[in-house]
């Protein structure tokens, strides 16, 4: 997009400072993000084009985000936390008071850029412990939010729904890619029943939904130079869900010894020392509100997310790449295989995960 257009959009928001430049930022698979650089001491900003095809109700989405950030801010302030502006995102309204601006069919929003942060693509056991504790706190802080949040993507982490999407993709075979991936479809189908356990427990009234982040991959966390978590970003998917979402999705990225889209499957393994450190931190802050069923199923959650992501990437590959941004034609297949390898490695680690949790509960 042209500088002039980007600057025109930025000018619709209630920001301070003179804009010098608007340049691409980050590597999200869904939204498109820019950094807005301003002159002198004024804060810089982050401008985002919200992917409206994926998030159909932008008004609901921004209501969720504004409610969540205001609630977290109030909690941090009440606890006299220092540097609150670095620990929660600050969105800036447009001149009409709305937290988004519609420009030629596209939805835009702006938040304050938090300087001097590090985003770690890999984490250490030490930082994972802190992240675990932070997510436990994140869920605890949002437990008493006074408004009910909408589901910004319906059935986002509903495993039955994701399998149904895969089955539809398989039935239609739109891109003619099925034959090549049939083996992987079969592997996923073998595990389908077991992986839908969360939905069954919920229907039986045994598994609650709580406010979760629902995209807790390491890329979505800002750290300070010392490895402390500052805040969680990418709040589009904050919604009611099983706590498995945040627990399992973090491990999916952090406990992967390789990349999400690693071409060399030998690089991809489930890292138990990250699992242990993260789980210890998470249990420390979340144990007070978790039910025995939630705790018992944490190892299931560690498998569920590589499984779900394999299902999602593979369905997108079979459909001809209509959802995730890709860098090359086989990208979604490479991603699917890497996530499946991670799943296999996590499955092998299940007994060790269970033993570790039992030990923690002592
Ligand atoms: C997407 O936008 P990004 O890259 O943070 C996706 C997540 C996936 C993730 C896989 C709305 O997140 O669910 O786990 O890619 N977000 C949406 O990397 O589908
Ligand atoms: Mg992201």
Short mmCIF file of N, CA and C in Angstrom, two decimals, residues 21 54 97 102 104 113 139 147 263 268 274 330 341 346 349:
data_model
loop_
_atom_site.label_atom_id
_atom_site.label_comp_id
_atom_site.label_asym_id
_atom_site.label_seq_id
_atom_site.Cartn_x
_atom_site.Cartn_y
_atom_site.Cartn_z
N UNK A 21 7.02 8.08 8.89
CA UNK A 21 7.05 6.94 7.98
C UNK A 21 6.15 5.82 8.51
N UNK A 54 -11.68 -13.06 7.94
CA UNK A 54 -11.54 -14.03 9.03
C UNK A 54 -12.27 -13.57 10.29
N UNK A 97 -14.58 8.29 17.66
CA UNK A 97 -14.74 7.59 18.94
C UNK A 97 -14.70 6.07 18.81
N UNK A 102 -12.94 2.48 8.94
CA UNK A 102 -13.23 1.76 7.71
C UNK A 102 -12.78 2.61 6.52
N UNK A 104 -12.20 2.27 2.42
CA UNK A 104 -12.39 1.46 1.21
C UNK A 104 -12.54 -0.03 1.52
N UNK A 113 2.86 1.78 20.15
CA UNK A 113 4.00 0.86 20.00
C UNK A 113 4.78 0.83 21.32
N UNK A 139 -5.22 -15.41 32.80
CA UNK A 139 -6.55 -16.04 32.93
C UNK A 139 -7.19 -15.65 34.27
N UNK A 147 -18.08 -7.98 31.76
CA UNK A 147 -18.92 -8.08 30.55
C UNK A 147 -18.72 -9.47 29.95
N UNK A 263 11.24 -27.61 7.34
CA UNK A 263 11.26 -28.61 6.25
C UNK A 263 12.00 -29.86 6.69
N UNK A 268 12.37 -31.19 14.40
CA UNK A 268 11.12 -30.98 15.16
C UNK A 268 10.94 -32.06 16.22
N UNK A 274 11.21 -27.50 28.30
CA UNK A 274 10.31 -26.34 28.18
C UNK A 274 8.95 -26.69 28.78
N UNK A 330 3.94 -25.14 -1.59
CA UNK A 330 3.82 -26.30 -0.69
C UNK A 330 3.78 -25.89 0.78
N UNK A 341 4.66 -34.03 12.99
CA UNK A 341 5.85 -34.59 13.65
C UNK A 341 5.88 -34.16 15.12
N UNK A 346 5.08 -35.32 20.91
CA UNK A 346 4.34 -35.02 22.15
C UNK A 346 3.61 -36.27 22.64
N UNK A 349 5.76 -38.39 24.57
CA UNK A 349 6.15 -37.82 25.86
C UNK A 349 5.01 -37.81 26.88
#
